[in-house]
Coordinates of C-alpha atoms and ligand atoms in Angstrom, one line a residue:
M192 CA -2.6 -12.0 65.4
G193 CA -6.3 -11.8 66.5
D194 CA -8.0 -9.1 68.7
E195 CA -8.5 -11.4 71.7
M196 CA -6.3 -10.9 74.8
T197 CA -3.5 -13.4 75.2
D198 CA -1.2 -14.1 78.2
S199 CA 1.3 -11.6 77.0
S200 CA -1.0 -8.8 75.6
M201 CA -1.7 -5.9 77.9
R202 CA -4.3 -3.1 77.9
L203 CA -2.6 0.2 77.3
A204 CA -3.7 3.8 76.8
V205 CA -1.8 6.6 75.2
V206 CA -2.8 10.2 76.0
G207 CA -1.8 12.5 73.2
S208 CA -2.0 11.1 69.6
G209 CA 0.6 13.3 67.9
Y210 CA 3.8 12.1 66.2
V211 CA 5.0 10.3 69.3
G212 CA 1.7 9.1 70.8
L213 CA 0.3 7.8 67.6
T214 CA 3.4 6.0 66.5
T215 CA 3.8 4.5 70.0
G216 CA 0.1 3.4 70.1
V217 CA 0.1 1.9 66.6
A218 CA 3.4 0.1 67.1
L219 CA 2.4 -1.4 70.5
A220 CA -1.0 -2.5 69.0
F221 CA 1.0 -4.1 66.2
L222 CA 3.0 -6.0 68.8
G223 CA -0.2 -7.5 70.2
H224 CA -1.3 -5.1 72.9
H225 CA -4.7 -3.5 73.1
V226 CA -4.4 0.2 72.9
V227 CA -6.7 3.2 73.3
C228 CA -5.4 6.4 71.8
V229 CA -6.7 9.5 73.4
D230 CA -6.5 13.1 72.1
K231 CA -8.3 16.4 72.8
D232 CA -8.3 17.3 69.1
T233 CA -11.6 15.9 67.9
N234 CA -10.7 16.5 64.2
K235 CA -7.6 14.3 64.6
L236 CA -9.8 11.7 66.3
S237 CA -12.4 11.6 63.6
L238 CA -9.7 11.1 60.9
L239 CA -8.2 8.3 63.0
R240 CA -11.5 6.6 63.5
D241 CA -11.9 6.6 59.7
G242 CA -8.5 5.0 59.4
I243 CA -6.9 8.1 58.1
C244 CA -3.5 9.1 59.5
P245 CA -3.4 12.8 60.4
I246 CA 0.4 12.9 60.0
H247 CA 2.7 11.7 57.2
E248 CA 4.9 9.0 58.7
P249 CA 6.1 6.2 56.4
G250 CA 4.4 2.9 57.1
L251 CA 2.1 4.2 59.8
V252 CA -1.2 3.8 57.8
T253 CA -0.3 0.2 56.8
M254 CA 0.6 -0.7 60.4
M255 CA -2.5 0.9 61.7
R256 CA -4.6 -1.2 59.4
C257 CA -2.7 -4.3 60.5
A258 CA -3.4 -3.5 64.2
W259 CA -6.8 -2.0 63.7
T260 CA -8.8 -4.6 65.7
R261 CA -6.7 -3.9 68.8
M262 CA -7.0 -0.1 68.6
S263 CA -9.6 2.3 69.7
F264 CA -9.7 6.1 69.8
S265 CA -11.3 8.4 72.4
S266 CA -11.5 12.1 73.3
Q267 CA -12.2 11.2 76.9
L268 CA -10.2 9.6 79.6
G269 CA -13.1 7.3 80.4
D270 CA -13.6 3.6 81.0
E271 CA -11.2 2.4 78.4
V272 CA -8.4 4.4 80.0
S273 CA -9.2 3.4 83.5
G274 CA -9.2 -0.2 82.4
A275 CA -5.6 0.1 81.1
E276 CA -2.6 -1.3 83.0
V277 CA -0.2 1.2 81.4
I278 CA -1.0 4.8 80.5
F279 CA 1.4 6.8 78.4
I280 CA 1.6 10.6 78.6
A281 CA 2.7 11.7 75.1
V282 CA 1.4 15.3 75.0
G283 CA 3.4 18.3 73.8
T284 CA 5.9 20.2 75.9
P285 CA 6.3 23.5 73.9
S286 CA 8.7 26.3 74.8
C287 CA 7.7 29.0 77.1
S288 CA 8.8 32.6 76.3
D289 CA 12.0 32.1 78.4
G290 CA 12.9 28.9 76.5
S291 CA 11.9 26.5 79.4
A292 CA 9.6 23.6 78.6
D293 CA 6.0 24.1 79.3
T294 CA 4.9 21.1 81.3
G295 CA 1.3 22.4 81.6
Y296 CA -0.1 19.7 79.2
V297 CA 1.7 16.9 80.9
E298 CA 0.4 18.0 84.3
E299 CA -3.1 18.4 82.9
A300 CA -2.9 14.9 81.4
A301 CA -1.6 13.5 84.7
R302 CA -4.6 15.1 86.6
E303 CA -7.1 13.8 84.1
I304 CA -5.6 10.3 84.3
A305 CA -5.8 10.3 88.1
L306 CA -9.4 11.4 87.8
A307 CA -10.2 8.4 85.7
M308 CA -8.4 5.8 87.9
R309 CA -10.4 3.2 89.7
D310 CA -10.2 2.2 93.3
G311 CA -8.0 -0.9 94.1
R312 CA -6.4 -1.0 90.7
S313 CA -2.7 -0.7 89.9
Y314 CA -1.4 1.6 87.1
T315 CA 1.9 2.3 85.5
I316 CA 2.1 5.9 84.2
V317 CA 4.7 6.4 81.5
V318 CA 6.0 9.8 80.8
K319 CA 7.0 9.7 77.1
S320 CA 6.9 13.5 76.5
T321 CA 10.3 15.2 76.7
V322 CA 10.2 16.9 80.1
P323 CA 12.5 19.0 82.2
L324 CA 14.5 17.4 85.0
G325 CA 12.3 16.7 88.0
C326 CA 9.0 16.6 86.0
N327 CA 8.5 13.0 86.9
R328 CA 8.3 14.0 90.6
R329 CA 5.7 16.7 89.6
V330 CA 3.6 14.0 87.8
V331 CA 3.8 11.7 91.0
H332 CA 2.7 14.7 93.1
V333 CA -0.2 15.7 90.8
I334 CA -1.5 12.1 90.7
Q335 CA -1.2 11.5 94.4
Q336 CA -2.9 14.8 95.2
T337 CA -5.8 14.1 92.8
L338 CA -6.2 10.6 94.2
L339 CA -6.2 11.9 97.7
Q340 CA -8.9 14.5 96.9
R341 CA -11.0 11.7 95.3
K342 CA -10.3 9.3 98.2
C343 CA -9.3 6.8 95.5
H344 CA -6.9 4.1 96.5
A345 CA -5.2 3.1 93.3
V346 CA -1.5 2.0 93.3
V347 CA 0.5 4.1 90.9
H348 CA 4.0 3.6 89.5
V349 CA 5.4 6.5 87.4
V350 CA 8.1 5.7 84.9
S351 CA 10.1 8.1 82.6
N352 CA 10.5 6.5 79.2
P353 CA 11.9 9.2 76.9
E354 CA 11.3 8.8 73.2
F355 CA 14.2 8.8 70.7
L356 CA 12.3 8.3 67.5
S357 CA 13.2 10.4 64.5
E358 CA 10.3 11.5 62.3
A359 CA 10.2 9.8 58.9
Q360 CA 11.7 6.6 60.4
A361 CA 9.6 6.5 63.6
L362 CA 8.4 2.9 63.2
R363 CA 11.8 1.6 62.4
D364 CA 13.2 3.4 65.5
F365 CA 10.4 1.9 67.6
L366 CA 10.7 -1.7 66.5
Y367 CA 14.5 -1.7 66.3
P368 CA 15.7 0.8 68.9
D369 CA 19.4 1.2 70.0
R370 CA 18.2 1.3 73.6
I371 CA 15.1 1.7 75.7
V372 CA 15.5 4.0 78.7
V373 CA 13.3 3.6 81.7
G374 CA 13.7 5.7 84.8
S375 CA 11.7 5.1 88.0
S376 CA 12.0 4.8 91.7
S377 CA 9.5 1.9 91.4
P378 CA 11.0 -1.5 90.5
E379 CA 7.4 -2.8 89.8
G380 CA 6.9 0.0 87.2
I381 CA 10.1 -0.9 85.5
E382 CA 9.1 -4.6 85.4
V383 CA 5.8 -3.7 83.8
L384 CA 7.6 -1.9 81.0
R385 CA 10.0 -4.7 80.6
R386 CA 7.0 -7.0 80.1
M387 CA 5.3 -4.6 77.7
Y388 CA 8.4 -4.0 75.6
A389 CA 9.4 -7.8 75.7
P390 CA 8.6 -8.3 72.0
V391 CA 11.0 -5.5 71.1
L392 CA 13.7 -6.4 73.7
E393 CA 13.7 -10.0 72.6
Q394 CA 12.8 -9.3 69.0
T395 CA 10.1 -12.0 69.0
F396 CA 7.7 -10.3 66.5
D397 CA 7.5 -11.0 62.8
P398 CA 8.7 -7.8 61.1
P399 CA 6.0 -5.9 59.2
E400 CA 6.2 -5.7 55.4
G401 CA 8.7 -3.1 54.3
L402 CA 10.4 -2.9 57.7
A403 CA 12.7 -5.9 57.8
R404 CA 14.9 -6.4 60.8
P405 CA 18.3 -4.9 59.9
A406 CA 20.8 -7.6 59.2
S407 CA 23.3 -6.5 61.7
Y408 CA 20.8 -5.6 64.4
C409 CA 21.6 -6.6 68.0
L410 CA 19.1 -6.8 70.8
P411 CA 18.5 -3.4 72.4
A412 CA 19.7 -2.6 75.9
L413 CA 17.1 -1.7 78.6
I414 CA 18.7 1.2 80.5
S415 CA 17.1 1.2 83.8
T416 CA 17.8 4.2 86.0
D417 CA 16.4 6.9 88.2
P418 CA 13.8 9.3 86.7
V419 CA 16.0 12.4 86.6
S420 CA 18.8 10.5 84.8
A421 CA 16.3 9.2 82.3
E422 CA 15.0 12.7 81.6
M423 CA 18.6 13.9 81.4
I424 CA 19.6 11.2 78.9
K425 CA 17.0 12.6 76.5
Y426 CA 18.0 16.2 76.7
A427 CA 21.7 15.4 76.6
S428 CA 21.3 13.2 73.5
N429 CA 19.4 15.9 71.6
A430 CA 21.9 18.6 72.6
F431 CA 24.8 16.4 71.5
L432 CA 23.3 15.6 68.1
A433 CA 22.4 19.3 67.5
S434 CA 26.0 20.2 68.5
K435 CA 27.4 17.7 66.0
V436 CA 25.5 19.3 63.2
S437 CA 26.5 22.8 64.3
F438 CA 30.1 21.7 64.6
I439 CA 30.3 20.6 61.0
N440 CA 28.5 23.7 59.9
E441 CA 31.1 25.8 61.7
M442 CA 33.8 23.8 59.9
A443 CA 32.0 24.4 56.6
C444 CA 32.3 28.2 57.0
L445 CA 36.1 27.7 57.3
C446 CA 36.2 25.3 54.4
E447 CA 34.5 27.9 52.2
K448 CA 37.3 30.4 53.1
V449 CA 40.2 28.0 52.6
G450 CA 38.9 26.1 49.6
A451 CA 38.4 22.8 51.3
D452 CA 35.4 20.5 50.7
V453 CA 33.4 19.9 53.9
C454 CA 31.9 16.7 52.4
D455 CA 35.3 15.1 52.1
V456 CA 36.3 16.5 55.6
A457 CA 33.1 15.0 57.1
R458 CA 33.8 11.7 55.4
G459 CA 37.3 11.6 56.7
M460 CA 36.2 12.5 60.2
G461 CA 33.2 10.2 60.2
L462 CA 35.1 7.0 59.4
D463 CA 36.8 7.3 62.8
P464 CA 34.5 5.1 64.9
R465 CA 34.9 7.5 67.8
I466 CA 33.2 10.2 65.7
G467 CA 30.9 8.3 63.4
P468 CA 29.4 9.6 60.1
R469 CA 25.9 10.5 61.1
F470 CA 24.8 14.1 61.9
L471 CA 27.9 15.4 60.1
L472 CA 26.1 16.8 57.1
A473 CA 26.9 20.5 56.6
G474 CA 23.9 22.4 55.3
A475 CA 21.0 24.7 56.4
G476 CA 21.2 23.4 60.0
W477 CA 18.8 21.7 62.3
G478 CA 15.1 22.3 63.0
G479 CA 12.0 20.3 63.9
S480 CA 10.0 19.9 67.0
C481 CA 12.8 18.7 69.2
F482 CA 16.3 20.2 68.9
P483 CA 15.3 23.8 69.0
K484 CA 13.0 23.4 71.9
D485 CA 15.1 21.0 73.9
T486 CA 18.3 23.0 73.6
A487 CA 16.4 26.1 74.7
A488 CA 15.0 24.2 77.6
L489 CA 18.5 23.0 78.7
I490 CA 19.8 26.5 78.7
A491 CA 16.8 27.7 80.6
L492 CA 17.3 24.9 83.1
G493 CA 21.0 25.9 83.4
Q494 CA 20.0 29.5 84.1
E495 CA 17.6 28.4 86.8
L496 CA 20.4 26.4 88.5
D497 CA 23.1 29.0 87.8
I498 CA 25.0 26.8 85.4
E499 CA 26.1 28.3 82.1
M500 CA 25.7 26.1 79.1
P501 CA 28.2 27.6 76.6
M502 CA 28.4 24.6 74.3
V503 CA 24.6 24.3 73.9
S504 CA 24.3 28.0 73.5
A505 CA 27.0 28.0 70.8
S506 CA 25.3 25.2 68.9
R507 CA 22.1 27.3 68.8
S508 CA 24.0 30.4 67.6
V509 CA 25.9 28.5 64.9
N510 CA 22.6 27.1 63.8
F511 CA 20.9 30.5 63.4
R512 CA 24.1 31.9 61.8
Q513 CA 23.9 29.2 59.2
R514 CA 20.5 30.4 58.0
L515 CA 21.9 33.9 57.8
R516 CA 25.0 32.7 55.9
L517 CA 22.8 31.0 53.2
V518 CA 20.9 34.2 52.7
Q519 CA 24.1 36.2 52.7
R520 CA 25.5 34.0 49.9
L521 CA 22.4 34.6 47.8
Q522 CA 22.7 38.3 48.4
D523 CA 26.3 38.3 47.3
V524 CA 25.7 36.4 44.1
L525 CA 22.5 38.1 43.2
K526 CA 23.8 41.5 44.3
G527 CA 20.9 41.9 46.7
V528 CA 17.7 39.9 47.1
R529 CA 15.2 42.7 47.1
G530 CA 12.8 42.2 44.2
R531 CA 14.4 38.8 43.3
V532 CA 12.2 35.7 42.8
I533 CA 13.6 33.0 45.1
C534 CA 12.3 29.5 45.0
L535 CA 12.6 27.2 48.0
L536 CA 12.8 23.5 47.2
G537 CA 11.6 21.7 50.3
L538 CA 9.8 23.1 53.4
A539 CA 9.5 20.2 55.8
F540 CA 12.2 20.2 58.5
K541 CA 13.5 17.0 57.0
P542 CA 12.6 14.6 54.2
G543 CA 9.9 12.0 54.8
T544 CA 7.7 14.1 57.0
D545 CA 5.2 16.9 56.6
D546 CA 6.2 18.4 59.9
L547 CA 7.0 22.1 59.5
R548 CA 7.8 22.9 63.2
E549 CA 10.9 25.1 63.3
A550 CA 11.8 24.1 59.8
P551 CA 15.0 25.8 58.5
A552 CA 13.1 26.6 55.2
L553 CA 10.6 28.7 57.1
E554 CA 13.3 30.7 59.0
I555 CA 15.2 31.3 55.7
M556 CA 11.9 32.3 54.0
H557 CA 11.1 34.8 56.8
I558 CA 14.6 36.4 56.5
L559 CA 14.2 36.7 52.7
L560 CA 10.7 38.1 52.9
K561 CA 12.0 40.7 55.4
R562 CA 14.7 41.7 52.9
G563 CA 12.2 42.2 50.1
A564 CA 12.4 38.9 48.1
H565 CA 9.5 37.3 46.3
I566 CA 9.1 33.7 47.6
R567 CA 7.9 30.6 45.8
V568 CA 7.8 27.3 47.6
H569 CA 7.5 23.6 46.8
D570 CA 7.4 20.5 48.9
P571 CA 6.3 17.0 47.9
M572 CA 4.5 16.4 51.2
A573 CA 4.2 19.6 53.3
L574 CA 2.4 22.0 50.9
Q575 CA -1.0 21.5 52.5
S576 CA 0.2 22.2 56.0
A577 CA 2.4 25.1 54.7
R578 CA -0.7 26.7 53.3
Q579 CA -2.2 26.8 56.8
V580 CA 1.1 27.8 58.6
L581 CA 2.0 30.5 56.1
C582 CA -1.5 31.8 55.6
G583 CA -1.5 35.6 55.1
L584 CA 2.2 35.7 53.9
D585 CA 3.1 36.8 50.4
V586 CA 4.3 33.4 49.3
Q587 CA 3.4 31.5 46.2
F588 CA 2.7 27.8 46.6
C589 CA 3.8 25.6 43.7
E590 CA 2.8 22.1 42.9
D591 CA 5.7 21.5 40.6
P592 CA 9.4 22.5 40.7
Y593 CA 9.5 23.2 37.0
S594 CA 6.7 25.7 36.9
M595 CA 8.1 27.2 40.1
A596 CA 11.4 27.9 38.3
E597 CA 9.8 29.8 35.5
G598 CA 11.5 33.3 35.4
A599 CA 13.0 32.9 38.9
D600 CA 16.4 34.2 40.1
S601 CA 17.5 31.4 42.4
L602 CA 16.6 28.0 43.5
V603 CA 17.4 27.1 47.1
L604 CA 17.4 23.5 48.1
V605 CA 16.5 23.3 51.8
T606 CA 15.0 19.9 52.4
E607 CA 16.8 17.0 50.7
W608 CA 13.8 15.0 49.5
P609 CA 15.1 12.1 47.4
Q610 CA 12.8 13.0 44.5
Y611 CA 14.7 16.2 44.1
R612 CA 17.8 14.1 43.0
E613 CA 15.8 13.1 40.0
L614 CA 15.1 16.6 38.8
D615 CA 16.3 17.5 35.3
L616 CA 18.7 20.2 36.2
S617 CA 19.3 21.4 32.6
C618 CA 15.6 21.8 32.0
L619 CA 15.2 23.6 35.3
A620 CA 18.1 26.0 34.5
K621 CA 16.6 26.9 31.2
K622 CA 13.4 28.1 32.9
M623 CA 15.3 30.5 35.3
R624 CA 15.9 34.2 34.7
T625 CA 19.3 33.8 36.5
P626 CA 20.1 30.1 37.1
V627 CA 21.6 30.3 40.6
L628 CA 21.4 27.1 42.6
L629 CA 22.0 27.3 46.3
D630 CA 22.3 23.7 47.5
G631 CA 21.6 24.0 51.2
R632 CA 22.1 20.3 51.8
N633 CA 25.0 19.5 49.4
M634 CA 22.7 17.1 47.6
F635 CA 23.7 17.8 44.0
D636 CA 27.0 17.0 42.3
P637 CA 28.6 20.5 41.8
R638 CA 30.2 19.5 38.5
K639 CA 26.9 18.2 37.0
A640 CA 25.0 21.2 38.2
R641 CA 27.5 23.5 36.5
E642 CA 27.4 21.5 33.3
A643 CA 23.6 21.8 33.4
G644 CA 24.0 25.6 33.3
W645 CA 23.8 26.6 36.9
T646 CA 25.9 29.0 39.0
Y647 CA 26.2 26.4 41.8
L648 CA 26.7 27.3 45.5
G649 CA 27.1 24.5 48.0
V650 CA 27.7 24.7 51.8
G651 CA 31.4 24.4 52.7
R652 CA 32.5 23.2 49.3
Ligands
NAD297 P1 2.3 16.7 69.0 O1 2.0 18.1 69.2 O2 2.4 16.1 67.6 O3 1.2 15.8 69.8 C1 0.7 16.1 71.1 C2 -0.8 15.7 71.1 O4 -1.2 15.8 72.4 C3 -1.7 16.7 70.3 O5 -2.4 15.9 69.4 C4 -2.6 17.3 71.4 O6 -3.9 17.5 70.9 C5 -2.6 16.2 72.4 N1 -2.9 16.6 73.8 C6 -2.4 17.7 74.5 N2 -3.0 17.7 75.8 C7 -3.8 16.6 75.9 C8 -4.6 16.0 76.9 N3 -4.7 16.6 78.1 N4 -5.3 14.9 76.6 C9 -5.3 14.4 75.4 N5 -4.5 14.8 74.4 C10 -3.8 15.9 74.6 O7 3.6 16.4 69.8 P2 4.7 15.3 69.5 O8 5.6 15.7 68.4 O9 4.1 14.0 69.4 O10 5.6 15.4 70.8 C11 5.1 14.9 72.1 C12 6.2 14.9 73.1 O11 7.2 14.0 72.7 C13 6.9 16.3 73.2 O12 7.3 16.4 74.6 C14 8.2 16.1 72.3 O13 9.2 16.9 72.8 C15 8.5 14.6 72.5 N6 9.2 14.0 71.4 C16 8.9 14.3 70.1 C17 9.6 13.7 69.1 C18 9.2 14.0 67.6 O14 10.0 13.7 66.8 N7 8.1 14.6 67.3 C19 10.6 12.8 69.3 C20 10.9 12.5 70.7 C21 10.2 13.2 71.7

């Protein structure tokens, strides 16, 4: 596909070039649209302009190269943005101290976009960030106020289009989604998005190398609704998935007490199509940039509206208890962790990413440090970001799991990177002072681990 405009290609702008914005921008450019990615972070932009991806997301660099001639990068919402037909807002919505979502960046982006709009033009503004219910109305208000002050007569349609990608498979999720949700009071805005997403909705694109269309894939549904329902779909989906993980972790606690194996229990449950097998893996619990913040935001929203959210609250408590339980198990087997050398295998909040936001490993590490343990850490991808995030803490960063194990008291697997499956468990066990393996993701075969010389502890088995 060339860089010239065709009948179906559109000019797009994406404000915020983080995990969501960059993936969205790259994938839309791959589909033939012309995309300008905007970000305030000039370091990020200079990397991007050099063709370097600031995040680790499988396939993103290759796809970016493929779509390069249709992409540009900018730190300003200038001419390129005002010439776009569709402008995405994909900035962060971090937690405020009371748990509610901070929409400050979204509103700031909306204002800046309105300042860049041109008289007489029509724009569709797409809110991709995860925002609290009613935020779409705020965005409409901010844009209309700014246009009024500028005496600018632009036609604006605002559409909520929540993002469901999971990091480490973001491109697959973008190209082969289960559904695309669009919420707006403007039918024109929804039609613009239908046109923009047509290659995905109709699956007319040639799959990129390494990302073949799944054999059983069916065309995705376009769920068109009102803005608040679209916002709610995102929060409710995340809260449900988080609860599913917490549910199996709660069952895992009971399994440990009664001698059942939670892996078999989850398999037996998951084969029931009403339940499904995904998100039923007992372990160290959930983390990342979404579940913790979005469940907190839901509870805060409930408080604001005088609605208790006991299920969401319980899922958060179970998740935190899970970290404590892992530490407790180590304490029990090591007879206290003070002065013990504990190695964490995996830091990223999940395999396939270098994202450390709310990573279970960091929470476990902080509890262990507080209790006087010496901490060594390894991660195949996230060590560099960990050095920045954990700067000043008494933590030893290790490039290799075998040297990390030298003279240590316990190895705790927190992130189930596939390469950890290939570790030579016998060799590792021999290097340890006390070979205690806490498998926080039930990744290893307990029998093989024991044969390799480990005291093996799984979760709920
Ligand atoms: P991120 O922190 O990785 O990226 C946000 C980017 O926006 C940053 O690079 C920041 O510099 C930039 N930014 C902030 N204000 C700006 C402005 N006014 N102009 C230009 N750039 C600006 O965040 P993310 O993980 O991509 O998440 C973005 C949103 O998407 C959040 O609301 C998040 O909850 C939601 N979301 C994230 C995921 C995920 O897996 N990361 C999945 C679904 C939804």
